Short mmCIF file of C-alpha atoms in Angstrom, two decimals:
data_model
loop_
_atom_site.label_atom_id
_atom_site.label_comp_id
_atom_site.label_asym_id
_atom_site.label_seq_id
_atom_site.Cartn_x
_atom_site.Cartn_y
_atom_site.Cartn_z
CA GLN I 314 -2.26 -1.22 -19.77
CA LYS I 315 -2.02 -0.99 -16.00
CA GLU I 316 1.50 -0.95 -14.62
CA VAL I 317 0.77 -3.70 -12.11
CA GLU I 318 -2.08 -6.11 -12.82
CA GLN I 319 -3.78 -8.61 -10.60
CA ASN I 320 -6.91 -10.66 -11.01
CA SER I 321 -9.41 -9.10 -8.61
CA GLY I 322 -10.96 -12.45 -7.70
CA PRO I 323 -12.50 -13.59 -5.52
CA LEU I 324 -10.29 -16.67 -5.55
CA SER I 325 -11.90 -19.44 -3.53
CA VAL I 326 -9.64 -22.21 -2.22
CA PRO I 327 -10.50 -25.10 0.13
CA GLU I 328 -8.83 -25.17 3.52
CA GLY I 329 -5.53 -27.05 3.41
CA ALA I 330 -5.01 -26.53 -0.32
CA ILE I 331 -2.45 -24.34 -2.09
CA ALA I 332 -3.55 -20.82 -3.03
CA SER I 333 -1.78 -19.30 -6.02
CA LEU I 334 -1.87 -15.54 -6.55
CA ASN I 335 -0.41 -13.90 -9.63
CA CYS I 336 0.77 -10.45 -10.61
CA THR I 337 2.18 -9.05 -13.84
CA TYR I 338 4.01 -5.77 -14.29
CA SER I 339 4.92 -3.64 -17.27
CA ASP I 340 8.29 -2.03 -16.37
CA ARG I 341 11.17 -4.34 -17.30
CA GLY I 342 13.45 -2.22 -15.12
CA SER I 343 11.57 -3.07 -11.93
CA GLN I 344 13.92 -4.27 -9.21
CA SER I 345 11.89 -4.96 -6.08
CA PHE I 346 8.68 -6.89 -5.62
CA PHE I 347 6.45 -7.09 -2.58
CA TRP I 348 3.37 -8.94 -1.41
CA TYR I 349 1.11 -7.32 1.18
CA ARG I 350 -1.91 -8.81 2.91
CA GLN I 351 -4.86 -6.60 3.79
CA TYR I 352 -7.77 -7.68 5.93
CA SER I 353 -11.03 -5.87 5.36
CA GLY I 354 -10.92 -2.37 6.86
CA LYS I 355 -7.31 -2.77 7.99
CA SER I 356 -4.00 -1.50 6.68
CA PRO I 357 -1.75 -3.53 4.38
CA GLU I 358 1.02 -5.52 6.03
CA LEU I 359 4.09 -6.96 4.36
CA ILE I 360 4.20 -10.71 3.82
CA MET I 361 7.24 -11.08 1.62
CA PHE I 362 9.60 -9.28 -0.70
CA ILE I 363 11.74 -10.70 -3.48
CA TYR I 364 14.48 -9.15 -5.58
CA SER I 365 15.99 -12.04 -7.57
CA ASN I 366 14.60 -14.49 -10.09
CA GLY I 367 13.45 -17.75 -8.62
CA ASP I 368 11.68 -18.79 -5.45
CA LYS I 369 11.83 -17.42 -1.95
CA GLU I 370 10.21 -19.34 0.88
CA ASP I 371 9.07 -18.15 4.29
CA GLY I 372 7.00 -20.62 6.26
CA ARG I 373 3.83 -21.42 4.34
CA PHE I 374 4.50 -18.64 1.83
CA THR I 375 6.57 -18.82 -1.34
CA ALA I 376 7.18 -15.88 -3.64
CA GLN I 377 8.20 -16.62 -7.21
CA LEU I 378 9.74 -14.08 -9.58
CA ASN I 379 10.27 -14.39 -13.32
CA LYS I 380 11.69 -11.14 -14.67
CA ALA I 381 11.84 -12.38 -18.26
CA SER I 382 8.08 -12.98 -18.24
CA GLN I 383 7.44 -10.02 -15.93
CA TYR I 384 5.38 -11.83 -13.38
CA VAL I 385 5.56 -12.46 -9.69
CA SER I 386 3.43 -14.93 -7.79
CA LEU I 387 2.64 -15.87 -4.22
CA LEU I 388 1.88 -19.43 -3.16
CA ILE I 389 0.23 -20.13 0.17
CA ARG I 390 0.50 -23.75 1.27
CA ASP I 391 -1.89 -25.41 3.72
CA SER I 392 -4.33 -22.51 3.37
CA GLN I 393 -6.10 -21.50 6.56
CA PRO I 394 -9.31 -19.51 7.07
CA SER I 395 -7.13 -16.74 8.53
CA ASP I 396 -5.52 -16.38 5.10
CA SER I 397 -8.79 -14.98 3.75
CA ALA I 398 -7.87 -11.41 2.82
CA THR I 399 -6.94 -9.21 -0.13
CA TYR I 400 -3.39 -9.65 -1.36
CA LEU I 401 -1.65 -6.66 -2.92
CA CYS I 402 1.30 -6.95 -5.25
CA ALA I 403 3.70 -3.97 -5.27
CA VAL I 404 6.50 -3.28 -7.72
CA THR I 405 9.14 -0.59 -7.83
CA SER I 406 9.27 1.39 -11.05
CA ALA I 407 11.36 4.48 -11.79
CA SER I 408 12.03 5.16 -8.10
CA LYS I 409 8.37 4.72 -7.23
CA ILE I 410 6.45 1.88 -5.73
CA ILE I 411 3.25 0.93 -7.53
CA PHE I 412 0.52 -1.25 -6.10
CA GLY I 413 -1.82 -3.55 -7.94
CA SER I 414 -5.49 -3.38 -7.10
CA GLY I 415 -5.33 -6.66 -5.20
CA THR I 416 -6.75 -10.18 -5.35
CA ARG I 417 -9.40 -11.17 -2.86
CA LEU I 418 -8.73 -14.66 -1.47
CA SER I 419 -11.37 -16.69 0.33
CA ILE I 420 -10.50 -19.93 2.11
CA ARG I 421 -13.55 -22.19 2.45
CA PRO I 422 -13.70 -24.72 5.31
CA GLU F 1244 6.94 0.22 19.78
CA ALA F 1245 7.59 1.17 16.16
CA GLN F 1246 4.44 2.61 14.69
CA VAL F 1247 2.73 4.95 12.29
CA THR F 1248 -0.25 6.82 13.73
CA GLN F 1249 -3.02 8.66 11.94
CA ASN F 1250 -5.69 10.94 13.28
CA PRO F 1251 -8.59 11.03 13.06
CA ARG F 1252 -9.46 7.42 12.23
CA TYR F 1253 -12.94 8.34 11.06
CA LEU F 1254 -14.24 11.67 9.82
CA ILE F 1255 -17.52 12.82 8.33
CA THR F 1256 -17.48 16.35 7.01
CA VAL F 1257 -19.23 18.60 4.53
CA THR F 1258 -18.16 19.95 1.18
CA GLY F 1259 -15.76 22.89 1.42
CA LYS F 1260 -14.83 22.59 5.09
CA LYS F 1261 -11.05 22.48 5.37
CA LEU F 1262 -9.61 19.49 7.19
CA THR F 1263 -6.25 18.01 8.12
CA VAL F 1264 -5.38 14.37 8.64
CA THR F 1265 -2.23 13.92 10.70
CA CYS F 1266 0.41 11.23 10.27
CA SER F 1267 3.26 10.64 12.68
CA GLN F 1268 6.00 8.00 12.79
CA ASN F 1269 8.56 7.07 15.43
CA MET F 1270 10.87 4.98 13.24
CA ASN F 1271 13.08 7.82 11.99
CA HIS F 1272 12.13 6.93 8.42
CA GLU F 1273 13.14 9.27 5.64
CA TYR F 1274 10.26 8.53 3.29
CA MET F 1275 6.61 9.22 4.00
CA SER F 1276 3.65 9.10 1.67
CA TRP F 1277 -0.11 9.30 1.48
CA TYR F 1278 -2.36 6.88 -0.39
CA ARG F 1279 -6.04 6.71 -1.00
CA GLN F 1280 -7.78 3.39 -1.50
CA ASP F 1281 -11.01 3.05 -3.42
CA PRO F 1282 -12.85 -0.14 -4.41
CA GLY F 1283 -11.48 -1.59 -7.64
CA LEU F 1284 -8.76 1.05 -7.89
CA GLY F 1285 -6.32 -0.20 -5.29
CA LEU F 1286 -3.85 2.07 -3.54
CA ARG F 1287 -3.08 5.29 -5.35
CA GLN F 1288 -0.34 7.59 -4.18
CA ILE F 1289 -1.34 11.19 -3.46
CA TYR F 1290 1.90 12.83 -2.30
CA TYR F 1291 5.22 11.68 -0.98
CA SER F 1292 8.20 13.13 0.83
CA MET F 1293 11.78 11.93 0.65
CA ASN F 1294 13.00 14.15 3.46
CA VAL F 1295 12.18 17.20 5.52
CA GLU F 1296 10.99 20.09 3.34
CA VAL F 1297 11.01 17.83 0.25
CA THR F 1298 7.61 16.82 -1.11
CA ASP F 1299 6.38 15.73 -4.51
CA LYS F 1300 3.18 14.80 -6.27
CA GLY F 1301 2.08 11.21 -6.62
CA ASP F 1302 -0.50 9.94 -9.08
CA VAL F 1303 -3.59 11.72 -7.74
CA PRO F 1304 -2.52 15.00 -6.06
CA GLU F 1305 -5.41 17.23 -7.14
CA GLY F 1306 -7.31 18.70 -4.20
CA TYR F 1307 -4.66 17.81 -1.61
CA LYS F 1308 -1.73 19.54 0.05
CA VAL F 1309 1.03 18.25 2.29
CA SER F 1310 3.92 19.60 4.30
CA ARG F 1311 7.00 18.05 5.91
CA LYS F 1312 8.38 20.47 8.45
CA GLU F 1313 9.60 17.73 10.77
CA LYS F 1314 10.89 14.27 9.97
CA ARG F 1315 8.25 12.48 12.02
CA ASN F 1316 5.12 14.30 10.77
CA PHE F 1317 3.46 14.43 7.37
CA PRO F 1318 -0.03 15.95 7.50
CA LEU F 1319 -2.49 15.72 4.61
CA ILE F 1320 -4.57 18.83 4.04
CA LEU F 1321 -7.83 19.07 2.12
CA GLU F 1322 -8.44 22.79 1.64
CA SER F 1323 -11.93 22.40 0.16
CA PRO F 1324 -13.06 18.78 0.34
CA SER F 1325 -15.49 17.43 -2.23
CA PRO F 1326 -17.58 14.23 -2.25
CA ASN F 1327 -15.16 12.56 -4.71
CA GLN F 1328 -12.53 12.67 -1.95
CA THR F 1329 -14.58 10.26 0.12
CA SER F 1330 -12.13 7.40 0.54
CA LEU F 1331 -9.94 5.37 2.87
CA TYR F 1332 -6.60 7.13 3.39
CA PHE F 1333 -3.34 5.54 4.46
CA CYS F 1334 -0.10 7.13 5.51
CA ALA F 1335 2.98 4.99 4.88
CA THR F 1336 6.65 5.27 5.74
CA SER F 1337 9.78 3.64 4.43
CA PHE F 1338 13.37 3.60 5.63
CA ALA F 1339 14.92 4.30 2.23
CA SER F 1340 14.55 7.89 1.10
CA GLY F 1341 13.42 6.69 -2.33
CA GLY F 1342 10.58 4.73 -0.77
CA THR F 1343 11.45 1.63 -2.74
CA ASP F 1344 11.63 -0.74 0.17
CA THR F 1345 9.11 -2.06 2.66
CA GLN F 1346 6.20 0.29 3.32
CA TYR F 1347 4.85 0.55 6.87
CA PHE F 1348 1.26 1.66 6.90
CA GLY F 1349 -0.74 3.59 9.43
CA PRO F 1350 -4.15 2.27 10.53
CA GLY F 1351 -6.08 4.33 7.98
CA THR F 1352 -8.52 7.23 8.04
CA ARG F 1353 -11.97 6.73 6.63
CA LEU F 1354 -13.19 10.05 5.29
CA THR F 1355 -16.73 10.82 4.15
CA VAL F 1356 -17.45 14.14 2.49
CA LEU F 1357 -21.15 14.98 2.24
#
C-alpha cells in the first residue's frame, strides 16, 4: 500500500462547477497535510495546508481533513480553465514529507 | 526576491559522464532536499539536508551524491549517470529543519542521459 494515494485522473470538470480532489494516507501519526498545484513542466506551488480536523477555506479553495478516516480533500469552487493542472497531496510521516503521485484536473469550457 | 535557483535547467549528457546540478536558496532555510519526478511515480526524495554538513538519504539515493558545505547551496552530483536517471529534478527548501512544513521548489532541471 502506498503511503499517500491519489487517483491519477484525469478528472474532467465543467467550468464553474466544483472540483473535488481526494487523498488518503496510511500513517495515523501524520500531523501536517498540504496541497500543491503543478502546471505541466513547472514546479509545484503550495495552495493550502491544514493541520486540524475539519475544513479550511481560502478563496475558492477548501481543504478538508478527516484524521479518523485518514483522508484529506481539496474542493475548488467555481472552477476556471486556469485550474487545469496536476494537484499533489503531501503528508508528513515520521519527520518526512511524502507526496502522492498527483491527480490531473482538466476544466472544460 | 525569495527564490530557489537551479542550474542547469536542461541537460543532455551521455552515460558515465559526471555531472553536477546546483541548487541555491536565499531564504536562509535550514532544510534542503532533492526530488526526482517521473510519470506515474510522483515526487520521490533523493537526499535531504537538515543543516550544514548534515545530509541523509531519501527514498531513492542510489547513484546520487550531495554535499552541504554552505547553508545556501545543496548540489546534486551524479558520478556516473545512467539512462534510468533521465528525469525531472527539483530542489526544494523548507524553513523548519525537519522539512515538515511548506516546501519551496526550484524551477526544475530536466536531465536526459543517453
